[in-house]
XYZ file of C-alpha atoms in Angstrom:
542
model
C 150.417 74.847 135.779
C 149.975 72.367 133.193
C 146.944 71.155 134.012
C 145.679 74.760 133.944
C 146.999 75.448 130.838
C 144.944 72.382 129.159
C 141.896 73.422 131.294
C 142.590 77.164 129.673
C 142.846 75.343 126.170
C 139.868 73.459 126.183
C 137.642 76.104 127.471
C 139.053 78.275 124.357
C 138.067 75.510 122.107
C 134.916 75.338 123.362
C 134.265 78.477 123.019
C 135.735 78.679 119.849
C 133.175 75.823 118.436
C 130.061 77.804 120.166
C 131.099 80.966 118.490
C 130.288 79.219 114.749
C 126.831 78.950 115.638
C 124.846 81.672 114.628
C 122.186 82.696 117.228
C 119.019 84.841 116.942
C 118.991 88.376 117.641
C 115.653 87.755 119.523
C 114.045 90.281 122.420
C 110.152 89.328 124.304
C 106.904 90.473 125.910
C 105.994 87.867 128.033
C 104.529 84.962 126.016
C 105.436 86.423 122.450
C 109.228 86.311 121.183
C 110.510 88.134 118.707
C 113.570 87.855 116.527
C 115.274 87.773 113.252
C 116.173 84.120 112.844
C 119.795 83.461 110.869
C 118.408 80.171 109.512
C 115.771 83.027 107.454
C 118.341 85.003 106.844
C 120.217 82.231 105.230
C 117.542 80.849 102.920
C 116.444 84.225 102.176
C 120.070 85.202 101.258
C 120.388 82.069 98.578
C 116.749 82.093 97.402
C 117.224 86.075 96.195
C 120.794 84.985 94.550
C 119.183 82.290 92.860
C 116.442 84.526 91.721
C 113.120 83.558 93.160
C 110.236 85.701 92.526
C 108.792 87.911 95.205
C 112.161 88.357 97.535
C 113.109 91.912 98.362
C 114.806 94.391 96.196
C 116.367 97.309 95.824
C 116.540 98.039 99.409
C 120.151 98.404 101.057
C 119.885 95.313 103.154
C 119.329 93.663 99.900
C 121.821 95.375 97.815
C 124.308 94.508 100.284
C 123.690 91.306 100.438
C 124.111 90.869 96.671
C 127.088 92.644 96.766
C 128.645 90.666 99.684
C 128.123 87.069 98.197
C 128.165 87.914 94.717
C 130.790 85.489 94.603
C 128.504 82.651 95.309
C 126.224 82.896 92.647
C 127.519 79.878 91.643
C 127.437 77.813 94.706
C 126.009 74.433 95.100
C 123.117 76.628 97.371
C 122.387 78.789 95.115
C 122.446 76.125 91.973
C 119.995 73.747 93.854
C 117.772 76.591 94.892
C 117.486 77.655 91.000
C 116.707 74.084 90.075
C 114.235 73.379 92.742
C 112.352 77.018 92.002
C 112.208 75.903 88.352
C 111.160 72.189 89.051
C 109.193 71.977 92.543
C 108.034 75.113 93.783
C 104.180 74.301 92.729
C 105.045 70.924 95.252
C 106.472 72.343 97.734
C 105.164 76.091 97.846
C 107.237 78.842 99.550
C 105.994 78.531 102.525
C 107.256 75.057 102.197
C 111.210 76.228 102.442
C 110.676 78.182 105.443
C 109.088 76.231 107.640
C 111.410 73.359 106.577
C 113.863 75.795 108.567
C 112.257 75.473 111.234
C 112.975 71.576 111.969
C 116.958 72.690 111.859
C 118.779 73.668 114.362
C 120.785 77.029 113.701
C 123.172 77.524 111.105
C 126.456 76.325 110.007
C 124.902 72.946 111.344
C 121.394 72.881 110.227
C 120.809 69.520 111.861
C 117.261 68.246 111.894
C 116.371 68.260 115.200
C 112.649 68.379 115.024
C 110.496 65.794 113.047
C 109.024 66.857 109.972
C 105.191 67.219 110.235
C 102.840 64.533 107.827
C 101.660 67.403 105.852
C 105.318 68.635 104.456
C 106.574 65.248 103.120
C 106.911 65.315 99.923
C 107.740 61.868 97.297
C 110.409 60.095 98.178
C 112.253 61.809 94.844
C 111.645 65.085 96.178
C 112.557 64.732 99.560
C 115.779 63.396 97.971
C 116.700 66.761 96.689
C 115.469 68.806 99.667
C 118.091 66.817 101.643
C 120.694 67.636 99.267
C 119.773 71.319 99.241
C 119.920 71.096 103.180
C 123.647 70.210 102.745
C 124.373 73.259 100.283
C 122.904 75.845 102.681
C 124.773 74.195 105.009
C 128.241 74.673 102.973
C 126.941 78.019 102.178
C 126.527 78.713 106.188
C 129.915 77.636 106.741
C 131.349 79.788 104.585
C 133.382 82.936 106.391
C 131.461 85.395 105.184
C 127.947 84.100 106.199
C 129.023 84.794 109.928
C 130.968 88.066 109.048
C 127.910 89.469 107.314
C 125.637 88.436 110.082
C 127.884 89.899 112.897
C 128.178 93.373 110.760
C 124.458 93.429 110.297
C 123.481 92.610 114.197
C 122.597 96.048 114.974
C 119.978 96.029 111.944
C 118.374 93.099 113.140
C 118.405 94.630 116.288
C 116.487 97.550 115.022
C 113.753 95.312 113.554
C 113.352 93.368 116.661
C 112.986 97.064 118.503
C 110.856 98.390 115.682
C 108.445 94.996 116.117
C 108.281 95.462 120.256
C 107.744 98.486 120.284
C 104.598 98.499 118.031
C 103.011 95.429 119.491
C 104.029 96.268 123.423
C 100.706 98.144 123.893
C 98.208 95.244 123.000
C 98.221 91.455 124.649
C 98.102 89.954 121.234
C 98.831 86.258 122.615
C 96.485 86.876 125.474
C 93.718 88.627 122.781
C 94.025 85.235 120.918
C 94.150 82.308 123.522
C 91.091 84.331 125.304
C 89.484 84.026 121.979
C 89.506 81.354 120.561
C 89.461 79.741 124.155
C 93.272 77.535 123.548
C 96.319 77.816 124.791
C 99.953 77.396 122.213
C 103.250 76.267 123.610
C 104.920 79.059 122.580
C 104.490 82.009 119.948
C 107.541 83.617 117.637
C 107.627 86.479 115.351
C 110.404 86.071 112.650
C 110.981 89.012 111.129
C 112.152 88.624 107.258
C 113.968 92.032 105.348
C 114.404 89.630 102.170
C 110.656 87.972 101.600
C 108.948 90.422 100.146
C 105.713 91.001 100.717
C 105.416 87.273 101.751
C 103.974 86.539 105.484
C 103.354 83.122 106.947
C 101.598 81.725 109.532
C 103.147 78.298 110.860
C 102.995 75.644 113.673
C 105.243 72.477 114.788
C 104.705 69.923 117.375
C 106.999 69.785 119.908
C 108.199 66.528 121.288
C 107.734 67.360 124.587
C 104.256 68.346 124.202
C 102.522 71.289 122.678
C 101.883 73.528 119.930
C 104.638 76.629 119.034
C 103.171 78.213 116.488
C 105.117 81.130 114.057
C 104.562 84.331 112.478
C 106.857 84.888 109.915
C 106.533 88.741 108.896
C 108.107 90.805 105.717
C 109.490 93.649 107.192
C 108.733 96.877 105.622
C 111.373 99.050 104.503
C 112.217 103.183 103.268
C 115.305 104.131 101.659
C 116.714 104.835 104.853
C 116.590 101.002 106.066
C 114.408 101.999 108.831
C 110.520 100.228 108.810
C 107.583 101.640 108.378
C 105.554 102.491 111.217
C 101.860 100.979 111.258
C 101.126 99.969 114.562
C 97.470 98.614 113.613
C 98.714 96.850 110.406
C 101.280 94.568 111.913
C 98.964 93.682 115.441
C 96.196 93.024 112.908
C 99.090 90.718 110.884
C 99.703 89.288 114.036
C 96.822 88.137 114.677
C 95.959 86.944 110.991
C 99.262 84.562 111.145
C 98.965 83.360 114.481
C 95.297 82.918 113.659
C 96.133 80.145 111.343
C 97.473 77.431 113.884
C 94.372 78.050 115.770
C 92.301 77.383 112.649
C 93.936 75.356 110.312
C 94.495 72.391 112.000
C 90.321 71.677 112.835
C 89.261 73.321 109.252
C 91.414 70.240 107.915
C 89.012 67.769 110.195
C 86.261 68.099 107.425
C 87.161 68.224 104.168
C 83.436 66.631 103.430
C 81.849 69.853 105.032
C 84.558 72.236 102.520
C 83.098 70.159 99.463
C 79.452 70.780 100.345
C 80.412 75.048 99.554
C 83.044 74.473 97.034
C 80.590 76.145 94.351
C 80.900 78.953 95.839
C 84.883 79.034 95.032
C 83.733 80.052 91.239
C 82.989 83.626 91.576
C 86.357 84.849 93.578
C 87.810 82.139 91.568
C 90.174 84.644 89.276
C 91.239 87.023 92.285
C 92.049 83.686 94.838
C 94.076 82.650 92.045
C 95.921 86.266 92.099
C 96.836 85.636 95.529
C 98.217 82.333 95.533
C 94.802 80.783 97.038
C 94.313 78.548 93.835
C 91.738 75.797 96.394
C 88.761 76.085 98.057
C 89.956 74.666 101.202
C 92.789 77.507 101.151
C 89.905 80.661 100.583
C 87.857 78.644 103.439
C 90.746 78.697 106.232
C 91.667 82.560 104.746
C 88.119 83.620 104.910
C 87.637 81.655 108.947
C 90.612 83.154 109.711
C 89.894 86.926 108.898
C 86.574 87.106 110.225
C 88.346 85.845 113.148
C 90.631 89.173 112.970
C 87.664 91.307 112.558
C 85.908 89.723 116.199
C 89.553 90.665 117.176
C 89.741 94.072 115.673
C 86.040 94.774 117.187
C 87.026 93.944 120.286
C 90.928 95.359 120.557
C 90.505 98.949 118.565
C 86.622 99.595 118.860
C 83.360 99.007 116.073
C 84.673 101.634 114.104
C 87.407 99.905 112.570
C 85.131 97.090 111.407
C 83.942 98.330 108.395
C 86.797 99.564 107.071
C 88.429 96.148 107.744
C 85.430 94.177 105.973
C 85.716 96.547 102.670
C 89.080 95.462 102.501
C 88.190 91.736 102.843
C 86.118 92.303 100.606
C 88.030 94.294 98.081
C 90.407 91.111 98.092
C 88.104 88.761 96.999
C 86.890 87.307 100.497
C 82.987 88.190 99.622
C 81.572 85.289 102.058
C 83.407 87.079 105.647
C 80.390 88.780 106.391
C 77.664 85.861 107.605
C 81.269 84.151 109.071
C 81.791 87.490 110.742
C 77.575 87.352 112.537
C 78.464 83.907 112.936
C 81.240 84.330 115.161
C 78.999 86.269 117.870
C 77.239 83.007 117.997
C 80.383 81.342 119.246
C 81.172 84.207 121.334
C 77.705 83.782 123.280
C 78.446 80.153 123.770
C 82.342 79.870 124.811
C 81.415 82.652 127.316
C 77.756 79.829 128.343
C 79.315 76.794 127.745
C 82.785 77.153 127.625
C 83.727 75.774 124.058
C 86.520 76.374 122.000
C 86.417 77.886 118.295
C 87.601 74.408 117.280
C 84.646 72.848 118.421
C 82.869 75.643 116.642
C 84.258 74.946 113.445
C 81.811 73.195 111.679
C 79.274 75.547 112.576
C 81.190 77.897 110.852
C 81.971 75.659 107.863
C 77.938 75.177 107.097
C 78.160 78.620 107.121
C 79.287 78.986 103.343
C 77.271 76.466 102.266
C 74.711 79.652 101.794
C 76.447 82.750 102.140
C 75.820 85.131 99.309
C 78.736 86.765 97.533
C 79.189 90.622 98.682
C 81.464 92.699 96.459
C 82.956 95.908 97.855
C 81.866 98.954 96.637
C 84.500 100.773 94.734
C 86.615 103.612 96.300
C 89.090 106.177 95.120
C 93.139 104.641 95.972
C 94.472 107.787 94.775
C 97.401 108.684 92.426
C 96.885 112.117 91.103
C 96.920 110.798 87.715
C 93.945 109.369 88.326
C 91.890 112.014 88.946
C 93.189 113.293 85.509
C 91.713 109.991 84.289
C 88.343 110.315 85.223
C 85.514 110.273 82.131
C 83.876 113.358 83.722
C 85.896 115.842 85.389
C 85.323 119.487 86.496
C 88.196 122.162 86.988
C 87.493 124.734 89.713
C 89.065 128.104 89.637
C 88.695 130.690 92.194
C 86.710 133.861 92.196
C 88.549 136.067 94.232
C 92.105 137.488 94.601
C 94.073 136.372 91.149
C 91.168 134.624 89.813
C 91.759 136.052 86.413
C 94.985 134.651 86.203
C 94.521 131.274 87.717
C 91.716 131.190 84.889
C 93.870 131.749 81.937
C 96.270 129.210 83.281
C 93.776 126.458 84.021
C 92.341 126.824 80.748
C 95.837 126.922 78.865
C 96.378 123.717 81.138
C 93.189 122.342 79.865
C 93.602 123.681 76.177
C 97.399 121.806 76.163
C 96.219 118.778 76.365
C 96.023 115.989 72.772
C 92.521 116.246 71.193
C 92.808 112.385 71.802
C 92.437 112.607 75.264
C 89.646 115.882 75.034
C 87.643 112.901 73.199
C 87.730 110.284 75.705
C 86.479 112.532 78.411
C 84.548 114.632 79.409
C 85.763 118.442 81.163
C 84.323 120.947 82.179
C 85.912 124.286 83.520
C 83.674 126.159 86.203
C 83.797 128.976 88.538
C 84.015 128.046 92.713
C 81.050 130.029 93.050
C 79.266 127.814 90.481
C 81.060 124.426 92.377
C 79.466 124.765 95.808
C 75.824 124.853 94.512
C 76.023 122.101 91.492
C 76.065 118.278 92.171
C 79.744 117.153 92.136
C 78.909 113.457 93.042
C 79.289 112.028 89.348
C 82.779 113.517 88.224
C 86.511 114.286 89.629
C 86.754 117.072 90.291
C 90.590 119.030 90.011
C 90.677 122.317 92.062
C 92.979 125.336 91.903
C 93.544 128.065 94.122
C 94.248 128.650 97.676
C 91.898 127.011 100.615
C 91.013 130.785 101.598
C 90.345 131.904 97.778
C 88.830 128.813 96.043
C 84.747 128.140 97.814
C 85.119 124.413 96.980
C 88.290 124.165 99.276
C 87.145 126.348 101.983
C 83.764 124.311 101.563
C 85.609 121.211 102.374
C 88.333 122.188 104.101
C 87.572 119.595 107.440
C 88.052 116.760 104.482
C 91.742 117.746 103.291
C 94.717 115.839 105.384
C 96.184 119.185 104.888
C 95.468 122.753 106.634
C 96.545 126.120 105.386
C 96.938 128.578 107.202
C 98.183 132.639 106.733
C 101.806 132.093 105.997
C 102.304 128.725 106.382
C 101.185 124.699 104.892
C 100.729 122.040 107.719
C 100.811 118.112 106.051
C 103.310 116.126 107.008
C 105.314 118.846 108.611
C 105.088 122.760 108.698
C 106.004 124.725 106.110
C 106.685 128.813 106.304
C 108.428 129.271 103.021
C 106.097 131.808 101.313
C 107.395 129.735 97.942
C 105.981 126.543 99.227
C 103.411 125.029 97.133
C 101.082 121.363 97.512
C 99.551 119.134 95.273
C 97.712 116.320 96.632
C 94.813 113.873 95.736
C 91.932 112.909 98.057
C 88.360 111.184 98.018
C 85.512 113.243 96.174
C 83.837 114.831 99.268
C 80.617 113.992 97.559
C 81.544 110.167 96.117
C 84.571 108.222 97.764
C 84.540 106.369 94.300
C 86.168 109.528 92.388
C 89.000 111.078 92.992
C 89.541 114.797 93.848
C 92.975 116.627 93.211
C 94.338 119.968 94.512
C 96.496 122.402 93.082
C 97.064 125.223 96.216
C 100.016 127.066 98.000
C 100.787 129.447 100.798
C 100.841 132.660 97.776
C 97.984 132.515 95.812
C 100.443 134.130 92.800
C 102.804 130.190 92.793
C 99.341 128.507 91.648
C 100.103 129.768 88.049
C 102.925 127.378 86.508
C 101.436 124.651 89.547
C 101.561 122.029 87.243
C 105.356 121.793 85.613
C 106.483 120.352 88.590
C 106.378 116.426 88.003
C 103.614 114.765 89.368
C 100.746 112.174 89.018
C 102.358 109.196 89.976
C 102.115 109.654 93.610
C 99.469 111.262 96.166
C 101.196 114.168 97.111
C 103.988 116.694 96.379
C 105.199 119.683 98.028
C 107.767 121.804 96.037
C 108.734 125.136 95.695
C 109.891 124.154 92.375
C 111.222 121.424 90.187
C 114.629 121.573 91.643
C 113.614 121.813 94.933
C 111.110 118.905 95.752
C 110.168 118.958 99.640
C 108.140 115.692 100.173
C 106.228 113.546 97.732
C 104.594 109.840 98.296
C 101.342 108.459 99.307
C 99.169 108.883 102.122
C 98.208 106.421 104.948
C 94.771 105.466 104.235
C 91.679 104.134 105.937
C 88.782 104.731 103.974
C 88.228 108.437 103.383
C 90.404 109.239 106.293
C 93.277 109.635 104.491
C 97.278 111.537 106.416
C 100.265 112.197 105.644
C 102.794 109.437 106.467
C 104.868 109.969 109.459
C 107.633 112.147 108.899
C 111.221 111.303 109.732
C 112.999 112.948 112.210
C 115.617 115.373 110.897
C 119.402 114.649 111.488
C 120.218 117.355 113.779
């Protein structure tokens, strides 16, 4: 009996010890494994206390976190964090922290139990201090209410590692890769990250028994109601960008002689690299390699007609030399399919590639915000014709006439009837539109072109409404330019366009009201080029 007893004893010890470390709430398709990591979820948690720039805020998951540690603000953690993000962070980047993490085993312990790579040893002076700050996330781990907040927040992370699987279960994206770029990775993990902001990184470690597992750290997109977003296309085509970068980087880095040969061509995108934290040429190379990469990918996975919407957007970053990389890449496709090589072995192909690509600049396009429209140096006001068209024209021209002789000066308006609209060019000014689809020409001309349809009695956008009071205003593309903005001012009566505008708008894309008190839905529209929809709605609570 005694001797059970002990046995009994020790087991409950043992049990006792593996409780304190902090596992990942983790879930996979085949190859790809997907989690949110509590060694993230630690640095995140001390990094946003100590105030870095760029973590999450203002979300619940964040709140809450500030709320349950705000009694170690002053912890050793948080202190070195602060002292590091005012004295190192140009040495050892953001990026730097969290793959650091990586090397440790989980938390309270965060033992190194990989070795660090070449390229993130710092000076001996810094990598003095990075040890120290090791220990105070350790302390900070060990601390009661680390472990209590993770276990009360488990079913969140579970939701993110559902949301994730569930939006990248219908495409191979490890297969899509490795078939690609014709190379194989050890392993591949998606992190998901609710406190890095907008921050996403693509990473890779040796592993001492052989192999590559490479990382794609991902901010997690968030609504008021904690839930993410859903864009399935958005976070496969992140998925591939991150992952992209082990299967890049590490050749790109073979010839640094080849990068000098193009690194005039850094001048021109200069200012807008800088903007996004690529401030060398040898970072815009691998991003610009590594996105035309995507597009092969995007070609490929979701069909030609996603490709130049995806290069405009390159392009509208900055990345103006992806489109010879991009023809270059069927090159390589020809001969890994011929001869069997890999994109590494293509690299330098690729990297001669820039030593004459011209610069393409996107063309402009309309983003929206209503305000905008309002904005524009030329704009025209429609007003219907039929049904209350003499109303609706007193009111658009008291709207008009109520606005600062400042403003009247700076642009240039122009009311006209519908009937006018649909036979005079339109392709040179906003245009702002008022009346109902059925009673306005313009609208009923280009009624295929609104993410919205109205029909007798009711609005369809982002759900159906019946309520007669119900009224809409939204911004889309010009019909006739995709550079200028159009904005429309309709409802379900023709009789709720008068007093339209005293709702409060302009900051957004959309709003649907009956009236100021009673605001239905309002936001911005999921876009992709002039094929612009209403987000997803949420499912209602009954």
């Amino acid at each position: 009996m005694k001797r059970f007893f002990l046995t009994l004893l020790a087991s409950s010890l043992l049990l006792t010890a593996g409780a304190q470390t902090l596992l990942p709430v983790r879930d996979s398709i085949g190859k790809l494994s997907i989690s949110v990591d509590p060694r993230m979820e630690l640095l995140g948690m001390v990094q946003l206390l100590a105030g870095f720039e760029y973590m999450t805020s203002g979300t619940p998951y964040s709140d809450s976190v500030k709320a349950n540690f705000a009694a170690l603000v002053n912890s050793d953690a948080v202190k070195y964090a602060q002292k590091l993000y005012e004295t190192q962070i140009n040495e050892i980047g953001y990026d730097g922290f969290t793959w650091r993490m990586l090397i440790y085993s989980y938390p309270p312990e965060l033992k190194q139990v990989l070795p660090c790579p070449e390229f993130l040893k710092e000076p001996a002076t810094i990598e003095k201090k990075l040890r120290r700050y090791r220990r105070a996330l350790k302390r900070f781990a060990k601390e009661p209410c680390f472990a209590d907040f993770w276990a009360d927040n488990e079913p969140y992370y579970r939701q993110l590692v559902d949301w994730c699987k569930s939006n990248v279960d219908n495409v191979d994206i490890v297969g899509q890769l490795e078939s690609y770029c014709n190379m194989k990775q050890k392993s591949y993990d998606i992190i998901m990250n609710p406190l890095f902001g907008n921050l996403n990184w693509g990473h890779r470690l040796s592993d001492p028994a052989g192999g590559m597992s490479v990382y794609a750290l991902l901010s997690t997109p968030q609504n008021l109601n904690v839930k993410p977003g859903n864009n399935r296309f958005g976070l496969q085509t992140m998925l591939f960008h991150e992952f992209g970068h082990s299967f890049v980087n590490p050749f790109v880095e073979l010839y640094p002689e080849l990068m000098l040969q193009s690194s005039n061509r850094f001048e021109p995108i200069r200012r807008q690299m800088f903007s996004q934290g690529y401030e060398e040429w040898k970072n815009c190379v691998i991003e610009h390699i590594v996105r035309a990469v995507v597009i092969r990918l995007i070609d490929k996975v979701y069909g030609p007609e996603t490709v130049e919407e995806s290069l405009w957007h390159e392009e509208h970053m900055g990345f103006g030399y992806i489109r010879p990389l991009v023809a270059k890449l069927r090159e390589y496709e020809t001969l890994r399919d011929s001869l069997g090589i890999s994109l590494g072995d293509y690299v330098p192909k690729l990297l001669k590639v820039l030593n004459e690509a011209e610069f393409h600049k996107a063309r402009p396009r309309f983003e929206g915000r209503i305000n905008a429209v309002w904005s524009g140096r030329k704009v025209v006001f429609v007003y219907p014709t039929e049904g209350n068209a003499a109303e609706v024209f007193e009111y658009v021209r008291l709207i008009m006439g109520g606005v600062g002789s400042r403003i009247k000066l700076q642009h240039q308006w122009q009311l006209v009837a519908d009937s006018v609209a649909v036979k005079m060019p339109l392709d040179s000014c906003d245009i702002i539109c008022y009346g109902t689809v059925e009673n306005n020409q313009l609208l009923a001309k280009y009624r295929s072109k609104l993410p919205f349809r109205v029909e007798p009695g009711a609005i369809i956008a982002d759900r159906r409404y019946e309520d007669p009071e119900v009224r809409l205003i939204a911004c889309v593309p010009n019909p006739e330019n995709p550079e200028l903005g159009m904005a429309v001012y309709t409802a379900i009566d023709e009789c709720r366009i008068i007093d339209i505008n005293y709702v409060s708008h302009g900051t957004e894309d959309f709003c649907i009201f009956v009236d100021d008190k009673h605001i239905l839905s309002r936001g911005y529209f999921e876009k992709r080029g002039t094929e612009w929809r209403f987000p997803q709605s949420k499912p209602s609570a009954d």
